[in-house]
mmCIF file of C-alpha atoms in Angstrom:
data_model
loop_
_atom_site.group_PDB
_atom_site.id
_atom_site.type_symbol
_atom_site.label_atom_id
_atom_site.label_comp_id
_atom_site.label_asym_id
_atom_site.label_seq_id
_atom_site.Cartn_x
_atom_site.Cartn_y
_atom_site.Cartn_z
ATOM 1 C CA MET A 1 52.265 -161.673 -117.859
ATOM 2 C CA ALA A 2 53.073 -163.081 -121.321
ATOM 3 C CA GLY A 3 56.135 -165.207 -121.736
ATOM 4 C CA ALA A 4 59.402 -163.971 -123.106
ATOM 5 C CA SER A 5 59.859 -164.058 -126.820
ATOM 6 C CA ASP A 6 62.924 -166.209 -127.383
ATOM 7 C CA ASN A 7 62.163 -167.742 -130.812
ATOM 8 C CA GLY A 8 61.527 -164.730 -133.045
ATOM 9 C CA ASP A 9 57.704 -165.105 -132.807
ATOM 10 C CA ARG A 10 57.773 -168.396 -134.707
ATOM 11 C CA PRO A 11 55.063 -170.856 -133.908
ATOM 12 C CA PRO A 12 56.076 -173.685 -131.674
ATOM 13 C CA GLY A 13 57.884 -176.410 -133.523
ATOM 14 C CA GLY A 14 59.778 -173.998 -135.770
ATOM 15 C CA GLY A 15 57.005 -173.253 -138.233
ATOM 16 C CA PRO A 16 56.925 -170.201 -140.509
ATOM 17 C CA SER A 17 56.481 -166.700 -138.936
ATOM 18 C CA ASP A 18 53.517 -164.342 -139.443
ATOM 19 C CA GLY A 19 55.449 -162.227 -141.922
ATOM 20 C CA LEU A 20 56.856 -159.726 -139.394
ATOM 21 C CA PRO A 21 60.609 -159.179 -139.239
ATOM 22 C CA GLU A 22 62.513 -160.662 -136.359
ATOM 23 C CA PHE A 23 63.784 -158.489 -133.402
ATOM 24 C CA PRO A 24 67.444 -157.596 -133.575
ATOM 25 C CA GLU A 25 69.592 -159.830 -131.429
ATOM 26 C CA GLU A 26 71.188 -156.871 -129.641
ATOM 27 C CA TRP A 27 67.791 -156.005 -128.078
ATOM 28 C CA GLY A 28 68.078 -159.086 -125.947
ATOM 29 C CA VAL A 29 65.067 -160.541 -124.168
ATOM 30 C CA ILE A 30 61.919 -158.378 -124.416
ATOM 31 C CA VAL A 31 59.301 -158.606 -121.649
ATOM 32 C CA ILE A 32 55.812 -157.171 -122.220
ATOM 33 C CA PRO A 33 54.075 -156.384 -118.886
ATOM 34 C CA ASP A 34 50.408 -157.158 -118.339
ATOM 35 C CA ASP A 35 49.843 -153.698 -116.696
ATOM 36 C CA LEU A 36 50.863 -150.958 -119.097
ATOM 37 C CA SER A 37 50.967 -148.395 -116.270
ATOM 38 C CA GLU A 38 54.357 -149.807 -115.429
ATOM 39 C CA LEU A 39 55.628 -148.119 -118.577
ATOM 40 C CA ALA A 40 54.477 -144.657 -117.439
ATOM 41 C CA ASP A 41 58.028 -143.452 -116.720
ATOM 42 C CA GLU A 42 59.225 -144.497 -120.154
ATOM 43 C CA VAL A 43 56.205 -142.818 -121.762
ATOM 44 C CA ALA A 44 56.899 -139.557 -119.926
ATOM 45 C CA ALA A 45 60.531 -139.657 -121.006
ATOM 46 C CA VAL A 46 59.597 -140.227 -124.612
ATOM 47 C CA ARG A 47 57.024 -137.406 -124.523
ATOM 48 C CA ALA A 48 59.615 -135.060 -123.107
ATOM 49 C CA GLU A 49 61.972 -135.928 -125.914
ATOM 50 C CA LEU A 50 59.273 -135.420 -128.516
ATOM 51 C CA HIS A 51 57.994 -132.190 -126.869
ATOM 52 C CA THR A 52 54.554 -133.698 -126.722
ATOM 53 C CA ALA A 53 53.895 -132.553 -123.120
ATOM 54 C CA ALA A 54 50.919 -130.287 -122.528
ATOM 55 C CA PRO A 55 51.783 -126.572 -122.950
ATOM 56 C CA LEU A 56 52.278 -124.494 -119.793
ATOM 57 C CA ASN A 57 49.701 -121.862 -118.953
ATOM 58 C CA ARG A 58 50.568 -118.230 -118.126
ATOM 59 C CA TRP A 59 50.864 -118.748 -114.385
ATOM 60 C CA GLN A 60 53.121 -121.778 -114.801
ATOM 61 C CA ARG A 61 55.370 -119.860 -117.173
ATOM 62 C CA LEU A 62 55.517 -116.960 -114.662
ATOM 63 C CA ALA A 63 56.348 -119.309 -111.794
ATOM 64 C CA GLY A 64 59.099 -120.868 -113.852
ATOM 65 C CA ARG A 65 61.002 -117.647 -114.384
ATOM 66 C CA PRO A 66 64.380 -117.374 -112.505
ATOM 67 C CA THR A 67 63.370 -114.213 -110.627
ATOM 68 C CA VAL A 68 60.178 -115.804 -109.334
ATOM 69 C CA ARG A 69 62.078 -118.939 -108.306
ATOM 70 C CA ARG A 70 64.567 -116.812 -106.331
ATOM 71 C CA LEU A 71 61.714 -114.961 -104.627
ATOM 72 C CA ARG A 72 60.114 -118.270 -103.678
ATOM 73 C CA ARG A 73 63.367 -119.522 -102.182
ATOM 74 C CA LEU A 74 63.790 -116.238 -100.276
ATOM 75 C CA SER A 75 60.257 -116.411 -98.916
ATOM 76 C CA GLY A 76 60.890 -119.971 -97.789
ATOM 77 C CA LEU A 77 64.071 -118.848 -96.010
ATOM 78 C CA LEU A 78 62.233 -115.984 -94.296
ATOM 79 C CA THR A 79 59.563 -118.404 -93.213
ATOM 80 C CA HIS A 80 62.142 -120.623 -91.510
ATOM 81 C CA THR A 81 64.220 -117.745 -90.015
ATOM 82 C CA PRO A 82 61.980 -117.108 -86.924
ATOM 83 C CA ALA A 83 62.096 -120.791 -86.085
ATOM 84 C CA LEU A 84 65.894 -120.746 -86.410
ATOM 85 C CA ILE A 85 66.172 -117.690 -84.149
ATOM 86 C CA ILE A 86 63.938 -119.280 -81.529
ATOM 87 C CA ALA A 87 65.985 -122.479 -81.643
ATOM 88 C CA LEU A 88 69.243 -120.537 -81.187
ATOM 89 C CA ALA A 89 67.745 -118.586 -78.276
ATOM 90 C CA ILE A 90 66.714 -121.830 -76.601
ATOM 91 C CA LEU A 91 70.189 -123.300 -77.090
ATOM 92 C CA VAL A 92 71.860 -120.195 -75.631
ATOM 93 C CA THR A 93 69.505 -120.230 -72.637
ATOM 94 C CA VAL A 94 70.159 -123.901 -71.950
ATOM 95 C CA ALA A 95 73.923 -123.373 -72.284
ATOM 96 C CA SER A 96 73.762 -120.457 -69.820
ATOM 97 C CA LEU A 97 71.867 -122.576 -67.316
ATOM 98 C CA PHE A 98 74.438 -125.350 -67.586
ATOM 99 C CA ALA A 99 77.296 -122.870 -67.224
ATOM 100 C CA SER A 100 75.786 -121.312 -64.103
ATOM 101 C CA ALA A 101 75.041 -124.669 -62.542
ATOM 102 C CA TRP A 102 78.377 -126.253 -63.443
ATOM 103 C CA PRO A 103 80.688 -126.337 -60.421
ATOM 104 C CA GLY A 104 83.799 -124.245 -61.018
ATOM 105 C CA PRO A 105 87.274 -124.768 -59.563
ATOM 106 C CA PRO A 106 87.380 -124.542 -55.780
ATOM 107 C CA ARG A 107 88.156 -121.099 -54.488
ATOM 108 C CA GLN A 108 91.183 -120.643 -52.329
ATOM 109 C CA PRO A 109 90.326 -119.298 -48.903
ATOM 110 C CA ALA A 110 91.168 -115.651 -48.475
ATOM 111 C CA THR A 111 94.349 -115.113 -46.530
ATOM 112 C CA GLN A 112 93.731 -113.012 -43.457
ATOM 113 C CA ARG A 113 96.413 -110.455 -42.711
ATOM 114 C CA THR A 114 97.517 -110.659 -39.126
ATOM 115 C CA SER A 115 98.798 -107.733 -37.153
ATOM 116 C CA GLY A 116 102.317 -109.167 -37.233
ATOM 117 C CA ALA A 117 102.426 -109.639 -41.017
ATOM 118 C CA THR A 118 104.686 -107.346 -43.038
ATOM 119 C CA GLU A 119 102.857 -105.278 -45.650
ATOM 120 C CA SER A 120 104.087 -105.351 -49.235
ATOM 121 C CA ARG A 121 106.752 -102.721 -49.801
ATOM 122 C CA SER A 122 106.092 -99.976 -52.331
ATOM 123 C CA ASP A 123 108.717 -99.040 -54.903
ATOM 124 C CA GLN A 124 108.141 -95.319 -54.269
ATOM 125 C CA LEU A 125 109.482 -93.314 -51.361
ATOM 126 C CA PRO A 126 106.612 -92.287 -49.039
ATOM 127 C CA ALA A 127 105.689 -88.600 -49.098
ATOM 128 C CA LEU A 128 106.584 -87.896 -45.487
ATOM 129 C CA ASP A 129 107.562 -84.731 -43.690
ATOM 130 C CA LEU A 130 110.073 -85.290 -40.889
ATOM 131 C CA ILE A 131 111.520 -82.835 -38.371
ATOM 132 C CA ASP A 132 115.022 -81.449 -38.486
ATOM 133 C CA SER A 133 117.031 -80.399 -35.417
ATOM 134 C CA ASP A 134 115.595 -76.878 -35.632
ATOM 135 C CA GLY A 135 112.054 -78.213 -35.362
ATOM 136 C CA GLN A 136 111.276 -77.423 -39.025
ATOM 137 C CA SER A 137 109.281 -79.773 -41.235
ATOM 138 C CA VAL A 138 111.344 -81.303 -44.034
ATOM 139 C CA SER A 139 109.959 -83.344 -46.940
ATOM 140 C CA ILE A 140 112.127 -86.350 -47.588
ATOM 141 C CA ARG A 141 110.982 -86.356 -51.227
ATOM 142 C CA GLY A 142 112.408 -82.859 -51.594
ATOM 143 C CA ARG A 143 115.997 -84.168 -51.277
ATOM 144 C CA LEU A 144 116.510 -86.465 -54.273
ATOM 145 C CA PRO A 145 118.444 -88.480 -55.135
ATOM 146 C CA SER A 146 119.239 -89.495 -51.604
ATOM 147 C CA VAL A 147 120.541 -92.119 -49.222
ATOM 148 C CA LEU A 148 118.292 -92.510 -46.165
ATOM 149 C CA MET A 149 119.949 -94.044 -43.137
ATOM 150 C CA LEU A 150 117.737 -95.125 -40.232
ATOM 151 C CA THR A 151 120.196 -95.107 -37.356
ATOM 152 C CA ASP A 152 118.188 -95.905 -34.207
ATOM 153 C CA GLY A 153 120.259 -98.022 -31.814
ATOM 154 C CA CYS A 154 123.193 -97.996 -34.217
ATOM 155 C CA ASP A 155 126.795 -96.909 -33.697
ATOM 156 C CA CYS A 156 126.808 -95.553 -37.241
ATOM 157 C CA ALA A 157 129.338 -92.702 -37.186
ATOM 158 C CA ALA A 158 131.878 -94.636 -39.258
ATOM 159 C CA LEU A 159 129.146 -95.804 -41.668
ATOM 160 C CA VAL A 160 127.959 -92.215 -42.191
ATOM 161 C CA ARG A 161 131.542 -91.011 -42.790
ATOM 162 C CA ASP A 162 132.170 -93.754 -45.345
ATOM 163 C CA THR A 163 128.870 -93.050 -47.074
ATOM 164 C CA ILE A 164 129.694 -89.333 -47.373
ATOM 165 C CA ALA A 165 132.985 -90.238 -48.974
ATOM 166 C CA ALA A 166 131.353 -92.719 -51.389
ATOM 167 C CA VAL A 167 128.414 -90.678 -52.762
ATOM 168 C CA ARG A 168 128.450 -88.025 -55.471
ATOM 169 C CA SER A 169 128.005 -84.389 -54.522
ATOM 170 C CA ASP A 170 124.438 -84.328 -55.923
ATOM 171 C CA ILE A 171 123.261 -87.153 -53.642
ATOM 172 C CA ALA A 172 121.761 -86.047 -50.306
ATOM 173 C CA ILE A 173 122.364 -88.078 -47.154
ATOM 174 C CA LEU A 174 119.486 -88.155 -44.669
ATOM 175 C CA THR A 175 119.976 -89.734 -41.253
ATOM 176 C CA VAL A 176 116.685 -90.562 -39.507
ATOM 177 C CA SER A 177 116.109 -91.443 -35.854
ATOM 178 C CA LYS A 178 113.154 -91.390 -33.482
ATOM 179 C CA VAL A 179 114.761 -88.873 -31.095
ATOM 180 C CA ARG A 180 117.194 -86.023 -31.501
ATOM 181 C CA ALA A 181 120.821 -86.787 -30.851
ATOM 182 C CA SER A 182 120.928 -84.171 -28.129
ATOM 183 C CA ALA A 183 117.805 -85.453 -26.376
ATOM 184 C CA SER A 184 119.358 -88.627 -25.046
ATOM 185 C CA ALA A 185 122.753 -89.947 -24.080
ATOM 186 C CA PRO A 186 124.575 -90.805 -27.326
ATOM 187 C CA ALA A 187 125.928 -94.256 -27.867
ATOM 188 C CA ALA A 188 129.565 -94.836 -28.590
ATOM 189 C CA GLY A 189 130.440 -92.808 -31.659
ATOM 190 C CA GLN A 190 126.880 -91.421 -31.831
ATOM 191 C CA ASP A 191 128.171 -87.893 -31.163
ATOM 192 C CA LEU A 192 129.842 -87.987 -34.552
ATOM 193 C CA LEU A 193 126.481 -88.133 -36.337
ATOM 194 C CA PRO A 194 125.217 -84.832 -37.795
ATOM 195 C CA THR A 195 122.628 -83.040 -35.677
ATOM 196 C CA ALA A 196 121.486 -80.560 -38.340
ATOM 197 C CA ARG A 197 121.760 -79.944 -42.035
ATOM 198 C CA THR A 198 125.513 -79.949 -42.323
ATOM 199 C CA PRO A 199 127.045 -78.486 -45.503
ATOM 200 C CA ARG A 200 130.533 -79.632 -46.365
ATOM 201 C CA ALA A 201 133.382 -78.098 -48.298
ATOM 202 C CA ASP A 202 133.011 -80.705 -51.040
ATOM 203 C CA GLY A 203 129.361 -79.680 -51.623
ATOM 204 C CA LYS A 204 127.879 -82.777 -50.025
ATOM 205 C CA VAL A 205 125.040 -82.229 -47.550
ATOM 206 C CA VAL A 206 124.104 -84.412 -44.584
ATOM 207 C CA THR A 207 120.743 -83.758 -42.906
ATOM 208 C CA ALA A 208 119.703 -85.234 -39.554
ATOM 209 C CA LEU A 209 115.940 -85.804 -39.248
ATOM 210 C CA GLN A 210 113.651 -86.946 -36.471
ATOM 211 C CA ASP A 211 110.774 -89.415 -36.907
ATOM 212 C CA PRO A 212 109.102 -89.562 -33.464
ATOM 213 C CA THR A 213 106.330 -91.958 -34.564
ATOM 214 C CA ASP A 214 108.691 -94.235 -36.517
ATOM 215 C CA THR A 215 106.371 -93.820 -39.532
ATOM 216 C CA LEU A 216 109.111 -94.162 -42.157
ATOM 217 C CA ARG A 217 110.354 -97.467 -40.752
ATOM 218 C CA ARG A 218 106.805 -98.796 -40.590
ATOM 219 C CA GLN A 219 105.847 -97.721 -44.129
ATOM 220 C CA LEU A 220 109.040 -99.203 -45.535
ATOM 221 C CA GLY A 221 108.304 -102.505 -43.813
ATOM 222 C CA LEU A 222 111.544 -102.489 -41.840
ATOM 223 C CA GLY A 223 111.986 -104.462 -38.666
ATOM 224 C CA ALA A 224 112.853 -103.149 -35.225
ATOM 225 C CA PRO A 225 116.356 -101.666 -34.710
ATOM 226 C CA ASP A 226 118.980 -104.321 -34.017
ATOM 227 C CA GLY A 227 122.222 -102.361 -33.699
ATOM 228 C CA THR A 228 122.732 -101.899 -37.451
ATOM 229 C CA ALA A 229 121.480 -99.219 -39.833
ATOM 230 C CA ALA A 230 118.724 -99.606 -42.388
ATOM 231 C CA VAL A 231 119.724 -97.936 -45.675
ATOM 232 C CA VAL A 232 117.295 -96.893 -48.423
ATOM 233 C CA LEU A 233 118.607 -95.659 -51.778
ATOM 234 C CA VAL A 234 116.227 -93.427 -53.771
ATOM 235 C CA ASP A 235 116.745 -92.076 -57.301
ATOM 236 C CA ARG A 236 115.872 -88.567 -58.510
ATOM 237 C CA LEU A 237 112.323 -89.667 -59.474
ATOM 238 C CA GLY A 238 111.510 -90.894 -55.975
ATOM 239 C CA LYS A 239 111.796 -94.578 -56.890
ATOM 240 C CA ILE A 240 113.380 -96.816 -54.287
ATOM 241 C CA VAL A 241 116.359 -98.456 -55.960
ATOM 242 C CA ARG A 242 117.370 -100.705 -53.075
ATOM 243 C CA VAL A 243 116.539 -101.320 -49.417
ATOM 244 C CA HIS A 244 119.129 -102.831 -47.088
ATOM 245 C CA PRO A 245 117.344 -103.585 -43.786
ATOM 246 C CA ARG A 246 120.590 -104.317 -41.907
ATOM 247 C CA THR A 247 123.812 -102.600 -42.911
ATOM 248 C CA ALA A 248 127.068 -102.054 -41.074
ATOM 249 C CA SER A 249 129.371 -101.245 -44.006
ATOM 250 C CA VAL A 250 129.152 -98.985 -47.040
ATOM 251 C CA GLU A 251 130.395 -101.887 -49.155
ATOM 252 C CA THR A 252 126.943 -103.434 -48.808
ATOM 253 C CA PHE A 253 125.325 -100.782 -50.977
ATOM 254 C CA ARG A 254 128.286 -99.182 -52.791
ATOM 255 C CA PRO A 255 127.389 -100.922 -56.126
ATOM 256 C CA ASP A 256 123.892 -99.376 -55.965
ATOM 257 C CA LEU A 257 125.127 -95.791 -55.620
ATOM 258 C CA SER A 258 125.838 -95.600 -59.343
ATOM 259 C CA ARG A 259 122.119 -96.194 -60.021
ATOM 260 C CA LEU A 260 121.020 -93.029 -58.235
#
C-alpha cells in the first residue's frame, strides 16, 4: 500500500510540485489502497446517487411492486404456519403429559358413616303421614304452619297448655308419640294431653298423632326420649325454622313463634 500523502505531493526535500493543486486541509490524511475492490461499497453508493445502476427488467419491476411484496410475505407466513401449528401441538401434548404425571395434593380419606352417626338434618319437614287417634292417616305437611311436639316419655301436659296459649290461632299444634295415649298407662299429667284433633273455642287446634315406627324422630335426627319434649317449628312453606331437641318450657322457643 502506498504511503500517506502528508506533504502536498511535493518531492522529498521540499522541491516544487508537479503543477497539481494541493488537497484541502479539511480532507485530512488520504490513504489509497493497493486493492481497489475495497472501494466497492463507495462505488455502489456513488452509482446509486448518480442513478448509474443498471436498469431493472420487467420481472424485477413486477417483483418490486407493493402488492407483489405483500403476497410474498403472505406466502412466507403460510409456509411457516404448519410448522408453527405442529410446534404448538407438541408443546400442548408435552404439557398435558407433565400435568397428568405431576403428583397432586394428597386426597383426604373418605369418611365412613357408622351406624351410630347422626345424618345431616334437612331444612324441610319430611312428607310423612302419621296416624290420628281414629286410625286415619294424617299428613303432617297438611297442617302448616305448625308446632310439632314429640312427647314420648315426657310429662308434657303443662308444656302443651303453655304452647296453646302462646301460639296464634293459625298455627297448628301436633303432638306425636309412638303409642296412643289410651294404649298404655299414662305418666303423671299425661292424661291431660289431647288424644284426638281437639278444636278449641279460641280457634286453635291441637292434634294428637301416632308414629309407631318413630320415623319422624329418626328423619329429624333427634335422639332417644329423655323425659323432655322435642319441639320442631315449621313455617307455612314447610321449612323448619327451629328444632329444639330437649324442651321443658315454652320460653325456650317462644321467640321463634313469631317467625312462623
